[in-house]
PDB file of C-alpha atoms in Angstrom:
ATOM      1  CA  UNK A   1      49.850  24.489  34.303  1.00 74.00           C
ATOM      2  CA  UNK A   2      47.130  24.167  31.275  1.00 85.00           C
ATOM      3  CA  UNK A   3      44.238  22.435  32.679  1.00 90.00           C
ATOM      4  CA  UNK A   4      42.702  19.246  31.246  1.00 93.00           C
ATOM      5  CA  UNK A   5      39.628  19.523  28.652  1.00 95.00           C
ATOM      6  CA  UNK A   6      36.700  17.527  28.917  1.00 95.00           C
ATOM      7  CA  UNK A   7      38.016  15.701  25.912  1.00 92.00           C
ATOM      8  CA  UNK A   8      41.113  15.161  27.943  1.00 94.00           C
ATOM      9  CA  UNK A   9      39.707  14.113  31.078  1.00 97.00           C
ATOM     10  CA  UNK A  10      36.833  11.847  29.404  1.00 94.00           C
ATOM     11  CA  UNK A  11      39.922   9.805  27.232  1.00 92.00           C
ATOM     12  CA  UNK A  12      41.539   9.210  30.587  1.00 96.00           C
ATOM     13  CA  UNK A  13      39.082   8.218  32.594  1.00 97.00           C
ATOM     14  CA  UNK A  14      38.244   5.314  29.693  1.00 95.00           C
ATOM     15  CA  UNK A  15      42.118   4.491  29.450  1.00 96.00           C
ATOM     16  CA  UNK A  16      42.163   3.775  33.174  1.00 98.00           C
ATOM     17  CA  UNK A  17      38.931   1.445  33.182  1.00 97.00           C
ATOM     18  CA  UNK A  18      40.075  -0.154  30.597  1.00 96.00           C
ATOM     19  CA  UNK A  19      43.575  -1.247  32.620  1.00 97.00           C
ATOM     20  CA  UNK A  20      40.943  -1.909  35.171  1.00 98.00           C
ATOM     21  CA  UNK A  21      42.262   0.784  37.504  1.00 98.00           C
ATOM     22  CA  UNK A  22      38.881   1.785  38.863  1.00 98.00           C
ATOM     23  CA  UNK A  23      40.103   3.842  41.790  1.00 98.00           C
ATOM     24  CA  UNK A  24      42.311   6.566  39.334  1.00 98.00           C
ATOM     25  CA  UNK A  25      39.292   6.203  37.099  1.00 98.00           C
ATOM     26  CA  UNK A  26      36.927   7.203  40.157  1.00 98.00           C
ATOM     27  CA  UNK A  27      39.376  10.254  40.715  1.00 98.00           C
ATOM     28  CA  UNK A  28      39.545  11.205  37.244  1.00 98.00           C
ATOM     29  CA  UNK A  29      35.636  11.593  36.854  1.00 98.00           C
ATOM     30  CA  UNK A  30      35.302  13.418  40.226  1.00 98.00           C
ATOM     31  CA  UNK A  31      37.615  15.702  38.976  1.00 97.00           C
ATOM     32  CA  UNK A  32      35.547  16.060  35.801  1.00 98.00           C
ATOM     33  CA  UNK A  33      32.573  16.329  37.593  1.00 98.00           C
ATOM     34  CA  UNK A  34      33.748  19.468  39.783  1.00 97.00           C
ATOM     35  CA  UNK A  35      35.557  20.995  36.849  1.00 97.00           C
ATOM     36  CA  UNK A  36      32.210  20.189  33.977  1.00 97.00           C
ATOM     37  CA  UNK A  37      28.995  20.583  36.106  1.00 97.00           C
ATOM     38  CA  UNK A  38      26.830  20.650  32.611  1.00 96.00           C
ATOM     39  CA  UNK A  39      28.249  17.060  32.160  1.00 97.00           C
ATOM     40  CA  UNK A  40      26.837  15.693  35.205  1.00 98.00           C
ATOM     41  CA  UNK A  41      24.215  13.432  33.717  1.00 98.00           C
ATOM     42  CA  UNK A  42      28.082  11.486  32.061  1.00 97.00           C
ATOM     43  CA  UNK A  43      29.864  12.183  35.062  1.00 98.00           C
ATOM     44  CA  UNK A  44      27.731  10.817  38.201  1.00 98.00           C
ATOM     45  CA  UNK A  45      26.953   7.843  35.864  1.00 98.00           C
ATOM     46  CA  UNK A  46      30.636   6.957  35.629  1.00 98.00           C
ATOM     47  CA  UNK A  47      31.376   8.041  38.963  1.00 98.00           C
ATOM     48  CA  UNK A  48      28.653   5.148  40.172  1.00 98.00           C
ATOM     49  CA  UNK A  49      29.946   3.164  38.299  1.00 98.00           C
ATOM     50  CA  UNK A  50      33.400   2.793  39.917  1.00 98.00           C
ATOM     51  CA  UNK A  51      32.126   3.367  43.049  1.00 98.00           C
ATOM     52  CA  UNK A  52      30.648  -0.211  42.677  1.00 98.00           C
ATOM     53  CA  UNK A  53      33.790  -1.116  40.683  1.00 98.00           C
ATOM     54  CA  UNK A  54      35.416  -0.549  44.222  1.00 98.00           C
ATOM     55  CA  UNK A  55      33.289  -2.224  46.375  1.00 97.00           C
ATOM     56  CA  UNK A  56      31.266   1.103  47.138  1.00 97.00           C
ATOM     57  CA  UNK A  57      27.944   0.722  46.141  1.00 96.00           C
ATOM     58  CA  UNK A  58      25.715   2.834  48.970  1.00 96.00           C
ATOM     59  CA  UNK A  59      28.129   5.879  48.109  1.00 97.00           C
ATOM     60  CA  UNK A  60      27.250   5.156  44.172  1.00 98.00           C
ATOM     61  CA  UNK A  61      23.799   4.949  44.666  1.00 97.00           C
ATOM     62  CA  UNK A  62      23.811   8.149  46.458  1.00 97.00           C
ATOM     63  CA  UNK A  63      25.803   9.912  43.653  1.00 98.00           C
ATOM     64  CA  UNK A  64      22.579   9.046  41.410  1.00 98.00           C
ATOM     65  CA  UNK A  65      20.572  10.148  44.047  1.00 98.00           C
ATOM     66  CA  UNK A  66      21.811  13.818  44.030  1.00 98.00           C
ATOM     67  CA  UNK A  67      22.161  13.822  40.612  1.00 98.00           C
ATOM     68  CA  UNK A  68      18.681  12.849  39.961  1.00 98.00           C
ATOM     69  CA  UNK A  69      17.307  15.119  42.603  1.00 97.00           C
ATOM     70  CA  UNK A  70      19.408  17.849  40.410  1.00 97.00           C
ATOM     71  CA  UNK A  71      17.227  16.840  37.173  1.00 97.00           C
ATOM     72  CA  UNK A  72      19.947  14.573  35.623  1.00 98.00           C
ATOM     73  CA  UNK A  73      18.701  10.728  34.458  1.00 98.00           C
ATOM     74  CA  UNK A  74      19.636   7.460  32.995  1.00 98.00           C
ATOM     75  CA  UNK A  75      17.445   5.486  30.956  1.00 97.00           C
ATOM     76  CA  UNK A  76      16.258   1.844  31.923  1.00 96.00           C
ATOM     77  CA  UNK A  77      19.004   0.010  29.561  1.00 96.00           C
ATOM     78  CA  UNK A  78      22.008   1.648  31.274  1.00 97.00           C
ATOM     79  CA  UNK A  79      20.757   1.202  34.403  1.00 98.00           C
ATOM     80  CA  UNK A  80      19.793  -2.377  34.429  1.00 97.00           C
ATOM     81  CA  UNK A  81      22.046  -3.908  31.830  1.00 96.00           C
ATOM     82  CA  UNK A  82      25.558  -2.361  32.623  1.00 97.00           C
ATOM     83  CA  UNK A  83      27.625  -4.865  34.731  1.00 97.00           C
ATOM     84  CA  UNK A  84      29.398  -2.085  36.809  1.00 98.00           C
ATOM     85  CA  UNK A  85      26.269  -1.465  38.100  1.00 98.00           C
ATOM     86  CA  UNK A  86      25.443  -4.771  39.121  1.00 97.00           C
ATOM     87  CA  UNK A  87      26.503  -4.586  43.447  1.00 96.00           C
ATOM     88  CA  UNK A  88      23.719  -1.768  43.314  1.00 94.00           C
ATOM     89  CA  UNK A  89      20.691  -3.440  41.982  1.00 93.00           C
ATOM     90  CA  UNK A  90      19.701  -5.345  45.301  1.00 89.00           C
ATOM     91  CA  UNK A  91      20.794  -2.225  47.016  1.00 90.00           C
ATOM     92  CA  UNK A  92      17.619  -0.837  49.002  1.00 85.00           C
ATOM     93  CA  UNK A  93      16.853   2.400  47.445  1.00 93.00           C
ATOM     94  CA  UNK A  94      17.263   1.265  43.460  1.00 97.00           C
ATOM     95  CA  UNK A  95      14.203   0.763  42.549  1.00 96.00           C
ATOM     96  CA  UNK A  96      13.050   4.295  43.166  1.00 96.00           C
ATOM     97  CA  UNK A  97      15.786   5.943  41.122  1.00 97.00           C
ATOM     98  CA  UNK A  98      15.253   2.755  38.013  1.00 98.00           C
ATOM     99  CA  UNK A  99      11.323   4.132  38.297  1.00 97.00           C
ATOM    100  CA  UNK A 100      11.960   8.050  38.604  1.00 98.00           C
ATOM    101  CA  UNK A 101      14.241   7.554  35.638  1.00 98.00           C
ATOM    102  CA  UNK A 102      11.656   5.407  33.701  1.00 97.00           C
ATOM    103  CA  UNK A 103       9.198   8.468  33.938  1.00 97.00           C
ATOM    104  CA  UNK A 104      12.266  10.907  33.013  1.00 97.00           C
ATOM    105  CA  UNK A 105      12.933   9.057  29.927  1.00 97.00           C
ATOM    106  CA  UNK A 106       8.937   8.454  28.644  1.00 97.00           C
ATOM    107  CA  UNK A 107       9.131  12.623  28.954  1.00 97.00           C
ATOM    108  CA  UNK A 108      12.045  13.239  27.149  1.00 97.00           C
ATOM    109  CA  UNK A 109      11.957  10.208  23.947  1.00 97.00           C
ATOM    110  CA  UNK A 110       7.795  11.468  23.839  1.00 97.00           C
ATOM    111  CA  UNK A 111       9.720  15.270  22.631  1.00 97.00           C
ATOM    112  CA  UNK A 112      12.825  14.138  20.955  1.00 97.00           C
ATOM    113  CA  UNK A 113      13.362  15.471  17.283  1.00 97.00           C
ATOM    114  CA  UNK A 114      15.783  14.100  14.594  1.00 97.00           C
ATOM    115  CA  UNK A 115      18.381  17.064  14.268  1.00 97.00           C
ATOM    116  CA  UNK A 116      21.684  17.874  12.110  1.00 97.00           C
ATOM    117  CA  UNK A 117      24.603  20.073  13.049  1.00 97.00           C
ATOM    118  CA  UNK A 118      26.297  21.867  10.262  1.00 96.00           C
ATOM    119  CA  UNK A 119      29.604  22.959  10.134  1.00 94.00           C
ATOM    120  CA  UNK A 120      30.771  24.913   7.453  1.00 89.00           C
ATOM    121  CA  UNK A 121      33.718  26.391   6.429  1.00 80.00           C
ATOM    122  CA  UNK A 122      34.914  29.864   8.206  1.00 72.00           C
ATOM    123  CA  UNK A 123      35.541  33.097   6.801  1.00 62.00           C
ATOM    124  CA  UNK A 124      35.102  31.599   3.282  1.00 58.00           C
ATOM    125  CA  UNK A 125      32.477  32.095   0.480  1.00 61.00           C
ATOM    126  CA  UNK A 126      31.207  28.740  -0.260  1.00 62.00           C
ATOM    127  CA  UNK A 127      31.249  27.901  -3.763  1.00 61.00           C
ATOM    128  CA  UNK A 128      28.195  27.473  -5.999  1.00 74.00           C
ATOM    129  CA  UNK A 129      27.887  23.401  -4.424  1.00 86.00           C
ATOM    130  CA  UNK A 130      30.166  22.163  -2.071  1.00 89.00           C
ATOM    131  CA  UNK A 131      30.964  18.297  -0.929  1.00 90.00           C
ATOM    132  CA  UNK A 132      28.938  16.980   2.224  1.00 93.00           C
ATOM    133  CA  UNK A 133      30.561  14.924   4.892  1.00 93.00           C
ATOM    134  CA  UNK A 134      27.009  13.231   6.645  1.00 96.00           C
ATOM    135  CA  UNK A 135      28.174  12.260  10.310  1.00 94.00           C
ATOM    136  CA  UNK A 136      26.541   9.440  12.535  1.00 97.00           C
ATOM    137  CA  UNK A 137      27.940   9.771  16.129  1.00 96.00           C
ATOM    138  CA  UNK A 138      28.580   6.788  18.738  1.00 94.00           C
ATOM    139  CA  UNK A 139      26.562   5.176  20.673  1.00 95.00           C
ATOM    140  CA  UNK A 140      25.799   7.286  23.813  1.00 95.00           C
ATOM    141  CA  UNK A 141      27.256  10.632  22.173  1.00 95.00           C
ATOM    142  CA  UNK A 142      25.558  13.913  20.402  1.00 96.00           C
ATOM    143  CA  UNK A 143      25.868  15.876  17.404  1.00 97.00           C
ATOM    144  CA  UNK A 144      26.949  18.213  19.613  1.00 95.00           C
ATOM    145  CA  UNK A 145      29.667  16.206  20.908  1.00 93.00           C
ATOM    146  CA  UNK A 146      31.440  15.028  18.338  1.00 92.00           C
ATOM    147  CA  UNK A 147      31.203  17.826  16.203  1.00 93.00           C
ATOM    148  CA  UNK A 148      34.455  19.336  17.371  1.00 90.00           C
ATOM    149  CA  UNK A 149      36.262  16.737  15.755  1.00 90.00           C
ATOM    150  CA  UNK A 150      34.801  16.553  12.243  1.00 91.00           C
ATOM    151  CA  UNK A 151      35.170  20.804  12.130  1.00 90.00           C
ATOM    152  CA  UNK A 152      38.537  20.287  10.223  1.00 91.00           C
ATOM    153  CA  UNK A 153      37.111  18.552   7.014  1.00 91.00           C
ATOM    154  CA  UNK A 154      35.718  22.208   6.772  1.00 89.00           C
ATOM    155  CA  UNK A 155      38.974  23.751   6.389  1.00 86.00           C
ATOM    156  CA  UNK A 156      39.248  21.672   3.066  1.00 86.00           C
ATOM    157  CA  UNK A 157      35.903  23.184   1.748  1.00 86.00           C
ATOM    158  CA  UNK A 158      33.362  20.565   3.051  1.00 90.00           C
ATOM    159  CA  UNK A 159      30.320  21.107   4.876  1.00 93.00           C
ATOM    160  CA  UNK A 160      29.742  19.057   7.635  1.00 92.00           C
ATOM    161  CA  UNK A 161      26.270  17.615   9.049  1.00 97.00           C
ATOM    162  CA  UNK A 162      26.958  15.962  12.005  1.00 97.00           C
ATOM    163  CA  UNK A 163      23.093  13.644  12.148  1.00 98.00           C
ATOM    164  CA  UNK A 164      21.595  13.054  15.814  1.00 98.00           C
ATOM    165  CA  UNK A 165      18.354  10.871  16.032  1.00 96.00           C
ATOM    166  CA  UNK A 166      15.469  10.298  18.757  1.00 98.00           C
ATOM    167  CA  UNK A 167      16.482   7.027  19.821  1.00 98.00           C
ATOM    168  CA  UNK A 168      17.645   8.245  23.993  1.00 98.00           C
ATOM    169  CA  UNK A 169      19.474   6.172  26.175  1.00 97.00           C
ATOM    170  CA  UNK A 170      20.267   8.742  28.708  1.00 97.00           C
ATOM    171  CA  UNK A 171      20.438  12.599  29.429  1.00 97.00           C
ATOM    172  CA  UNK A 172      21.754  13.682  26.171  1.00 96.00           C
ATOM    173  CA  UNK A 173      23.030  10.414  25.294  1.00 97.00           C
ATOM    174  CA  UNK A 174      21.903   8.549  22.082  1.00 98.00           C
ATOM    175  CA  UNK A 175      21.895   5.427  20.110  1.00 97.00           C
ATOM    176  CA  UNK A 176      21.366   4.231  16.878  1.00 98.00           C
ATOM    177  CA  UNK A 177      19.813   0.757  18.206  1.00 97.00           C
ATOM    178  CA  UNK A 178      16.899   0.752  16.223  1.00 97.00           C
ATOM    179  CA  UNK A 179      18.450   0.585  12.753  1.00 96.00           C
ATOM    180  CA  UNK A 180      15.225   1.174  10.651  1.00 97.00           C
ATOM    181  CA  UNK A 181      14.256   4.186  12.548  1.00 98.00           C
ATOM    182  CA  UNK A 182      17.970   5.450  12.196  1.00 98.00           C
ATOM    183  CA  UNK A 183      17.673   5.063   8.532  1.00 97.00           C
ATOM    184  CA  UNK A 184      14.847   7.171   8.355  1.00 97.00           C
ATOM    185  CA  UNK A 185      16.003   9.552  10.304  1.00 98.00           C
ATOM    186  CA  UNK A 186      19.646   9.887   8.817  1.00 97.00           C
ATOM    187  CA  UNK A 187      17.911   9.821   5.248  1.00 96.00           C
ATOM    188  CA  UNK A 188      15.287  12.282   6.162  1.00 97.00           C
ATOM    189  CA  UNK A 189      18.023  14.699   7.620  1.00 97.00           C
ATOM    190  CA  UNK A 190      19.936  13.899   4.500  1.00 95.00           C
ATOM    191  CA  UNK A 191      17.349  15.718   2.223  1.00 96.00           C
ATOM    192  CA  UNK A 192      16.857  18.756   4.481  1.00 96.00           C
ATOM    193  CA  UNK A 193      20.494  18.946   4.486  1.00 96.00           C
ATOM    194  CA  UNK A 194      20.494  19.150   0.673  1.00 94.00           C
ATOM    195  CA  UNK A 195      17.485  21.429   0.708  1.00 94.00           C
ATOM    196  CA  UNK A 196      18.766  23.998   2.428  1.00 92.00           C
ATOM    197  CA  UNK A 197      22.602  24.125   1.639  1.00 91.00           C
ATOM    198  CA  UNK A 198      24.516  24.233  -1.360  1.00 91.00           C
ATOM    199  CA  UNK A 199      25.417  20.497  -1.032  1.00 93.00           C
ATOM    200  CA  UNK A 200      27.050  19.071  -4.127  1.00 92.00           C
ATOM    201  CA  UNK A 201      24.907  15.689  -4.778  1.00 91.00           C
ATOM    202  CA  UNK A 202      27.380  13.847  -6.587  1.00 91.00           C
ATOM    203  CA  UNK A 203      30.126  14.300  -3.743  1.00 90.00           C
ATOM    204  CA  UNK A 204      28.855  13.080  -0.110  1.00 92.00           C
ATOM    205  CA  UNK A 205      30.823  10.442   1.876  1.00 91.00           C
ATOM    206  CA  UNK A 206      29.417   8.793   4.727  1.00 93.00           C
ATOM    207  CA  UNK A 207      31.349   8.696   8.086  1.00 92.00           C
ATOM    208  CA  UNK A 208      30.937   8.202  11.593  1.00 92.00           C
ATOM    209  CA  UNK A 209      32.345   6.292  15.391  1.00 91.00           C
ATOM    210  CA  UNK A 210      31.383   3.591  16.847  1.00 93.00           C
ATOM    211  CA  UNK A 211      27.986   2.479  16.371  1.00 96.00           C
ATOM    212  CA  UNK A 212      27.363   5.227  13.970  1.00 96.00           C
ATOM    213  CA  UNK A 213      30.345   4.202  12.128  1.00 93.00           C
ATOM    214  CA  UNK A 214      29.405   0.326  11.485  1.00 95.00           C
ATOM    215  CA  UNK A 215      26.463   1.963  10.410  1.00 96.00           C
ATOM    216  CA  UNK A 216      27.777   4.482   7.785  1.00 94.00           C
ATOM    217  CA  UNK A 217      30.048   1.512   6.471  1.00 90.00           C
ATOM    218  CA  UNK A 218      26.620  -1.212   6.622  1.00 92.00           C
ATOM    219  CA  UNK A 219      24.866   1.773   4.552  1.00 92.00           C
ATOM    220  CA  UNK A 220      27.772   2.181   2.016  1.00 87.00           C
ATOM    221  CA  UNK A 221      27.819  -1.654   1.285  1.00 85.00           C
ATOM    222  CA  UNK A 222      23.844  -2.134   0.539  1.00 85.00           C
ATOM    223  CA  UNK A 223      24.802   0.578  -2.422  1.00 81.00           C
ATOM    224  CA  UNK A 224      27.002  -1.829  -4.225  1.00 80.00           C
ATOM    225  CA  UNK A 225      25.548  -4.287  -6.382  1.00 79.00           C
ATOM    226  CA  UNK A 226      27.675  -7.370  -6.358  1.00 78.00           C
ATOM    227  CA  UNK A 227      27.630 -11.007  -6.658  1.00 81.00           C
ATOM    228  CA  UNK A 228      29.010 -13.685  -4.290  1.00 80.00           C
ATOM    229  CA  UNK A 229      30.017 -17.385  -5.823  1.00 82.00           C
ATOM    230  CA  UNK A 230      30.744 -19.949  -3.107  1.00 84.00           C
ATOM    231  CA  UNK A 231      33.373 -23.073  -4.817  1.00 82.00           C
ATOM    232  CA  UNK A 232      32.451 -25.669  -1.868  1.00 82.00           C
ATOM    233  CA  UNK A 233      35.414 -27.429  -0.287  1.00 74.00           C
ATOM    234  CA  UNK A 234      38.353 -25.594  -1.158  1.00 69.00           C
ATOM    235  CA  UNK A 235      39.877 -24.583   1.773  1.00 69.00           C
ATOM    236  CA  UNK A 236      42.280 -21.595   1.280  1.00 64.00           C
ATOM    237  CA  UNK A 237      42.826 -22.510  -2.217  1.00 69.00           C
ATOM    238  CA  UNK A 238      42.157 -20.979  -5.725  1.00 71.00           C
ATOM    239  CA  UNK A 239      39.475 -22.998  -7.653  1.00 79.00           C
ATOM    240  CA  UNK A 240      41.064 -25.268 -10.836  1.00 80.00           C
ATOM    241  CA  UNK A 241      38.596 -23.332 -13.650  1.00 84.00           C
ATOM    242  CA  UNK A 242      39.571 -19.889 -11.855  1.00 77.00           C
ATOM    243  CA  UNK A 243      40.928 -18.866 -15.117  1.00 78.00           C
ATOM    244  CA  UNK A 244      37.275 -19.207 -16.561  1.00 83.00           C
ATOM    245  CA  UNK A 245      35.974 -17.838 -13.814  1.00 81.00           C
ATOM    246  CA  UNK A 246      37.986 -14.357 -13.797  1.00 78.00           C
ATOM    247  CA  UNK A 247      36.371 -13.293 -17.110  1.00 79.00           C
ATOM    248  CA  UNK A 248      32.512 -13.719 -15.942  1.00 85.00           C
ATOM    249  CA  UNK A 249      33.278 -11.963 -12.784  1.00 82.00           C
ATOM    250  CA  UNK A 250      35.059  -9.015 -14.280  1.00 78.00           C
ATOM    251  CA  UNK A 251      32.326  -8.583 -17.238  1.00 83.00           C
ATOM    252  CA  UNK A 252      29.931  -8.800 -14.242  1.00 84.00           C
ATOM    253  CA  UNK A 253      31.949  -5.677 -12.572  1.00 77.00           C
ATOM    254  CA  UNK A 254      32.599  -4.005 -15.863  1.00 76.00           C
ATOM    255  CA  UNK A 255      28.890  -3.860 -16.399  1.00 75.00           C
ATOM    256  CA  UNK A 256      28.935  -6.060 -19.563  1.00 54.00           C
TER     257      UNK A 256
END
């Protein structure tokens, strides 16, 4: 029998909470958890959170006990805003790991770098400049993580740069939450990109999942120039001078 993937096992385990079947989901990520030990920071986080899904919350906080003892954290905004986790903040015990796990995060967002990972194309010469597909992951995810499934735009000849900011929310989890700083980032790690590959200017398209895909879509739109007319009171209707409308607009998109 093949045995699951992490990819696998972490698409199940989010299929089951989301039927609300906390007690297969609990399963699932123990199984994950034996099976991927360098996911544990992910895995005793979910686990927890079922545990107090189930009515279990001394067994949950003890799962982020070990874990933390083990060097894993979670930053203040996961741990304090997430309603799964809500039977275990008057739990006795709590406050020590919210506190431990303040410190952990100071340490780790005071050394976090903007980064990129590149994919290009194996076993082929690239040409002279070759299209760039500029990645923004979820929230919560990695470069590294979701770089496995952008690796077959290479096959068609792009390079890939899959961006990753400084903005943590967890162990090797981040966000894009601060949109300003993400724009500096991603822009920042755009030119280095371009600096140091042969990246075709004229040919980049924006992508990305989740949060890092309203993003790449919010970033696309402020590039357009356009104009927006508002015809009070219509309803669902076409205004009556439309037809004198239509030929201002499309000089306007024409460029005229």
């Amino acid at each position: 029998m093949i045995e699951p993937t992490w990819e696998d096992l972490r698409r199940a385990i989010f299929r089951l909470y989301g039927e609300a079947r906390y007690r297969e989901a609990l399963a699932y990520a123990r199984q994950a958890a034996a099976r991927f030990p360098e996911h544990e920071a992910r895995t005793a986080y979910w686990t927890a959170c079922f545990l107090c899904r189930v009515g279990e919350p001394e067994e949950a906080l003890r799962t982020l006990e070990e874990a933390h003892a083990r060097g894993h954290w979670w930053g203040e905004g996961l741990l304090t805003k997430d309603p799964d986790l809500e039977p275990l903040r008057a739990h006795p015990g709590f406050d020590r790991v919210l506190a431990s796990c303040r410190e952990s995060q100071r340490r780790a967002q005071a050394t976090a770098q903007s980064q990129a990972r590149v994919l290009f194309p194996e076993g082929e010469a690239l040409p002279r400049r070759s299209p760039l597909l500029l990645v923004l992951h979820g929230r919560g995810g990695s470069a590294e993580e979701y770089a496995p499934h952008f690796r077959s735009a290479t096959a068609q000849g792009w390079i890939v740069a899959l961006a990753q900011g400084t903005q943590l929310e967890g162990e090797g989890m981040y966000t894009w939450d601060d949109r300003d700083l993400a724009e500096r980032e991603v822009a920042s790690l755009w030119r280095d990109v371009a600096r140091s590959h042969p990246v075709d200017e004229e040919r980049v398209a924006l992508a990305g999942a989740s949060q890092g895909g309203a993003l790449a879509i919010a970033w696309a739109l402020a590039g357009l120039v356009c104009r927006l007319e508002v015809v009070p009171g219509l309803g669902h209707e076409l205004p009556d001078d439309f037809p004198q409308r239509l030929p201002a607009a499309l000089a306007f998109v024409a460029g005229a």
